[in-house]
């Protein structure tokens, strides 16, 4: 067992009242969502409210574009899924790189 000359062990002890500026110096300050986070929130709202609402309110819109009903009902949910996935990856890459 090793101890220094003052009799203290070489272990870390957390002292909540310590105001040493070195403690926590590497932690980034929380500033909120940032611009990429708000883009992600907007895409989530669009994917869960906007696109399904448009399909509900105007179900004949895919037929007007020339898509058969079955193909439209299979393909239309894929659009918000791909969009949400791409924006989520885009926003997380910025968060892990420390961007924004």
JSON list of C-alpha atoms in Angstrom, two decimals:
[
{"chain": "A", "resi": 1, "resn": "UNK", "atom": "CA", "xyz": [0.00, 0.00, 0.00]},
{"chain": "A", "resi": 2, "resn": "UNK", "atom": "CA", "xyz": [1.49, 3.34, -0.95]},
{"chain": "A", "resi": 3, "resn": "UNK", "atom": "CA", "xyz": [0.99, 6.61, 0.85]},
{"chain": "A", "resi": 4, "resn": "UNK", "atom": "CA", "xyz": [2.79, 9.87, 0.57]},
{"chain": "A", "resi": 5, "resn": "UNK", "atom": "CA", "xyz": [4.61, 11.57, 3.40]},
{"chain": "A", "resi": 6, "resn": "UNK", "atom": "CA", "xyz": [1.51, 13.40, 4.66]},
{"chain": "A", "resi": 7, "resn": "UNK", "atom": "CA", "xyz": [-0.35, 10.14, 5.25]},
{"chain": "A", "resi": 8, "resn": "UNK", "atom": "CA", "xyz": [-2.93, 10.64, 2.47]},
{"chain": "A", "resi": 9, "resn": "UNK", "atom": "CA", "xyz": [-3.74, 7.83, 0.06]},
{"chain": "A", "resi": 10, "resn": "UNK", "atom": "CA", "xyz": [-3.43, 8.27, -3.70]},
{"chain": "A", "resi": 11, "resn": "UNK", "atom": "CA", "xyz": [-7.18, 7.89, -4.25]},
{"chain": "A", "resi": 12, "resn": "UNK", "atom": "CA", "xyz": [-9.65, 10.36, -5.67]},
{"chain": "A", "resi": 13, "resn": "UNK", "atom": "CA", "xyz": [-12.13, 11.88, -3.24]},
{"chain": "A", "resi": 14, "resn": "UNK", "atom": "CA", "xyz": [-15.00, 14.00, -4.53]},
{"chain": "A", "resi": 15, "resn": "UNK", "atom": "CA", "xyz": [-15.58, 17.16, -2.52]},
{"chain": "A", "resi": 16, "resn": "UNK", "atom": "CA", "xyz": [-18.81, 18.88, -3.65]},
{"chain": "A", "resi": 17, "resn": "UNK", "atom": "CA", "xyz": [-17.88, 22.28, -2.24]},
{"chain": "A", "resi": 18, "resn": "UNK", "atom": "CA", "xyz": [-14.58, 22.39, -4.11]},
{"chain": "A", "resi": 19, "resn": "UNK", "atom": "CA", "xyz": [-14.45, 25.34, -6.53]},
{"chain": "A", "resi": 20, "resn": "UNK", "atom": "CA", "xyz": [-11.14, 24.38, -8.12]},
{"chain": "A", "resi": 21, "resn": "UNK", "atom": "CA", "xyz": [-11.25, 25.66, -11.75]},
{"chain": "A", "resi": 22, "resn": "UNK", "atom": "CA", "xyz": [-9.51, 22.51, -13.04]},
{"chain": "A", "resi": 23, "resn": "UNK", "atom": "CA", "xyz": [-12.37, 20.24, -11.94]},
{"chain": "A", "resi": 24, "resn": "UNK", "atom": "CA", "xyz": [-14.77, 19.82, -14.86]},
{"chain": "A", "resi": 25, "resn": "UNK", "atom": "CA", "xyz": [-12.72, 22.00, -17.20]},
{"chain": "A", "resi": 26, "resn": "UNK", "atom": "CA", "xyz": [-13.03, 19.46, -20.04]},
{"chain": "A", "resi": 27, "resn": "UNK", "atom": "CA", "xyz": [-16.83, 19.25, -19.92]},
{"chain": "A", "resi": 28, "resn": "UNK", "atom": "CA", "xyz": [-18.64, 21.33, -22.56]},
{"chain": "A", "resi": 29, "resn": "UNK", "atom": "CA", "xyz": [-21.23, 23.77, -21.36]},
{"chain": "A", "resi": 30, "resn": "UNK", "atom": "CA", "xyz": [-24.80, 22.79, -22.21]},
{"chain": "A", "resi": 31, "resn": "UNK", "atom": "CA", "xyz": [-26.25, 25.42, -24.52]},
{"chain": "A", "resi": 32, "resn": "UNK", "atom": "CA", "xyz": [-29.42, 23.73, -25.77]},
{"chain": "A", "resi": 33, "resn": "UNK", "atom": "CA", "xyz": [-30.34, 22.11, -29.05]},
{"chain": "A", "resi": 34, "resn": "UNK", "atom": "CA", "xyz": [-28.40, 24.30, -31.42]},
{"chain": "A", "resi": 35, "resn": "UNK", "atom": "CA", "xyz": [-29.49, 24.80, -34.99]},
{"chain": "A", "resi": 36, "resn": "UNK", "atom": "CA", "xyz": [-29.10, 21.14, -35.96]},
{"chain": "A", "resi": 37, "resn": "UNK", "atom": "CA", "xyz": [-31.26, 20.07, -33.04]},
{"chain": "A", "resi": 38, "resn": "UNK", "atom": "CA", "xyz": [-34.05, 22.40, -34.09]},
{"chain": "A", "resi": 39, "resn": "UNK", "atom": "CA", "xyz": [-33.84, 21.08, -37.66]},
{"chain": "A", "resi": 40, "resn": "UNK", "atom": "CA", "xyz": [-34.23, 17.58, -36.21]},
{"chain": "A", "resi": 41, "resn": "UNK", "atom": "CA", "xyz": [-37.27, 18.69, -34.19]},
{"chain": "A", "resi": 42, "resn": "UNK", "atom": "CA", "xyz": [-38.81, 20.20, -37.33]},
{"chain": "A", "resi": 43, "resn": "UNK", "atom": "CA", "xyz": [-38.24, 17.03, -39.34]},
{"chain": "A", "resi": 44, "resn": "UNK", "atom": "CA", "xyz": [-39.76, 14.91, -36.55]},
{"chain": "A", "resi": 45, "resn": "UNK", "atom": "CA", "xyz": [-42.85, 17.15, -36.57]},
{"chain": "A", "resi": 46, "resn": "UNK", "atom": "CA", "xyz": [-43.04, 16.95, -40.36]},
{"chain": "A", "resi": 47, "resn": "UNK", "atom": "CA", "xyz": [-42.66, 13.16, -40.36]},
{"chain": "A", "resi": 48, "resn": "UNK", "atom": "CA", "xyz": [-45.17, 12.46, -37.60]},
{"chain": "A", "resi": 49, "resn": "UNK", "atom": "CA", "xyz": [-47.76, 15.16, -38.32]},
{"chain": "A", "resi": 50, "resn": "UNK", "atom": "CA", "xyz": [-47.24, 16.80, -41.69]},
{"chain": "A", "resi": 51, "resn": "UNK", "atom": "CA", "xyz": [-46.84, 13.92, -44.12]},
{"chain": "A", "resi": 52, "resn": "UNK", "atom": "CA", "xyz": [-49.40, 11.58, -42.51]},
{"chain": "A", "resi": 53, "resn": "UNK", "atom": "CA", "xyz": [-51.80, 14.53, -42.29]},
{"chain": "A", "resi": 54, "resn": "UNK", "atom": "CA", "xyz": [-51.35, 15.24, -45.98]},
{"chain": "A", "resi": 55, "resn": "UNK", "atom": "CA", "xyz": [-52.00, 11.58, -46.82]},
{"chain": "A", "resi": 56, "resn": "UNK", "atom": "CA", "xyz": [-55.09, 11.61, -44.62]},
{"chain": "A", "resi": 57, "resn": "UNK", "atom": "CA", "xyz": [-56.49, 14.87, -46.00]},
{"chain": "A", "resi": 58, "resn": "UNK", "atom": "CA", "xyz": [-55.71, 14.24, -49.69]},
{"chain": "A", "resi": 59, "resn": "UNK", "atom": "CA", "xyz": [-55.55, 10.47, -50.24]},
{"chain": "A", "resi": 60, "resn": "UNK", "atom": "CA", "xyz": [-55.97, 10.83, -54.01]},
{"chain": "A", "resi": 61, "resn": "UNK", "atom": "CA", "xyz": [-52.79, 12.90, -54.39]},
{"chain": "A", "resi": 62, "resn": "UNK", "atom": "CA", "xyz": [-50.54, 9.89, -55.25]},
{"chain": "A", "resi": 63, "resn": "UNK", "atom": "CA", "xyz": [-53.07, 8.76, -57.86]},
{"chain": "A", "resi": 64, "resn": "UNK", "atom": "CA", "xyz": [-52.92, 12.21, -59.46]},
{"chain": "A", "resi": 65, "resn": "UNK", "atom": "CA", "xyz": [-49.14, 11.78, -59.69]},
{"chain": "A", "resi": 66, "resn": "UNK", "atom": "CA", "xyz": [-49.63, 8.47, -61.51]},
{"chain": "A", "resi": 67, "resn": "UNK", "atom": "CA", "xyz": [-48.78, 6.09, -58.66]},
{"chain": "A", "resi": 68, "resn": "UNK", "atom": "CA", "xyz": [-51.01, 3.06, -58.11]},
{"chain": "A", "resi": 69, "resn": "UNK", "atom": "CA", "xyz": [-52.69, 2.97, -54.69]},
{"chain": "A", "resi": 70, "resn": "UNK", "atom": "CA", "xyz": [-50.73, -0.03, -53.34]},
{"chain": "A", "resi": 71, "resn": "UNK", "atom": "CA", "xyz": [-47.36, 1.35, -54.45]},
{"chain": "A", "resi": 72, "resn": "UNK", "atom": "CA", "xyz": [-48.18, 4.75, -52.98]},
{"chain": "A", "resi": 73, "resn": "UNK", "atom": "CA", "xyz": [-49.17, 3.31, -49.59]},
{"chain": "A", "resi": 74, "resn": "UNK", "atom": "CA", "xyz": [-45.94, 1.29, -49.50]},
{"chain": "A", "resi": 75, "resn": "UNK", "atom": "CA", "xyz": [-43.62, 4.05, -50.73]},
{"chain": "A", "resi": 76, "resn": "UNK", "atom": "CA", "xyz": [-45.03, 7.12, -49.00]},
{"chain": "A", "resi": 77, "resn": "UNK", "atom": "CA", "xyz": [-44.15, 6.02, -45.45]},
{"chain": "A", "resi": 78, "resn": "UNK", "atom": "CA", "xyz": [-40.61, 5.36, -46.63]},
{"chain": "A", "resi": 79, "resn": "UNK", "atom": "CA", "xyz": [-40.04, 9.03, -47.50]},
{"chain": "A", "resi": 80, "resn": "UNK", "atom": "CA", "xyz": [-40.36, 10.36, -43.92]},
{"chain": "A", "resi": 81, "resn": "UNK", "atom": "CA", "xyz": [-38.43, 7.36, -42.57]},
{"chain": "A", "resi": 82, "resn": "UNK", "atom": "CA", "xyz": [-35.46, 8.04, -44.84]},
{"chain": "A", "resi": 83, "resn": "UNK", "atom": "CA", "xyz": [-35.66, 11.79, -44.20]},
{"chain": "A", "resi": 84, "resn": "UNK", "atom": "CA", "xyz": [-35.75, 11.31, -40.44]},
{"chain": "A", "resi": 85, "resn": "UNK", "atom": "CA", "xyz": [-32.86, 8.85, -40.54]},
{"chain": "A", "resi": 86, "resn": "UNK", "atom": "CA", "xyz": [-30.67, 11.14, -42.63]},
{"chain": "A", "resi": 87, "resn": "UNK", "atom": "CA", "xyz": [-31.33, 14.20, -40.48]},
{"chain": "A", "resi": 88, "resn": "UNK", "atom": "CA", "xyz": [-30.76, 12.22, -37.27]},
{"chain": "A", "resi": 89, "resn": "UNK", "atom": "CA", "xyz": [-27.36, 11.00, -38.50]},
{"chain": "A", "resi": 90, "resn": "UNK", "atom": "CA", "xyz": [-26.49, 14.52, -39.71]},
{"chain": "A", "resi": 91, "resn": "UNK", "atom": "CA", "xyz": [-27.31, 16.07, -36.35]},
{"chain": "A", "resi": 92, "resn": "UNK", "atom": "CA", "xyz": [-25.50, 13.37, -34.34]},
{"chain": "A", "resi": 93, "resn": "UNK", "atom": "CA", "xyz": [-22.30, 13.68, -36.38]},
{"chain": "A", "resi": 94, "resn": "UNK", "atom": "CA", "xyz": [-22.20, 17.34, -35.45]},
{"chain": "A", "resi": 95, "resn": "UNK", "atom": "CA", "xyz": [-22.81, 16.50, -31.78]},
{"chain": "A", "resi": 96, "resn": "UNK", "atom": "CA", "xyz": [-20.00, 13.96, -31.65]},
{"chain": "A", "resi": 97, "resn": "UNK", "atom": "CA", "xyz": [-17.55, 16.24, -33.47]},
{"chain": "A", "resi": 98, "resn": "UNK", "atom": "CA", "xyz": [-18.38, 19.11, -31.15]},
{"chain": "A", "resi": 99, "resn": "UNK", "atom": "CA", "xyz": [-19.81, 21.19, -33.96]},
{"chain": "A", "resi": 100, "resn": "UNK", "atom": "CA", "xyz": [-22.56, 23.81, -33.73]}
]
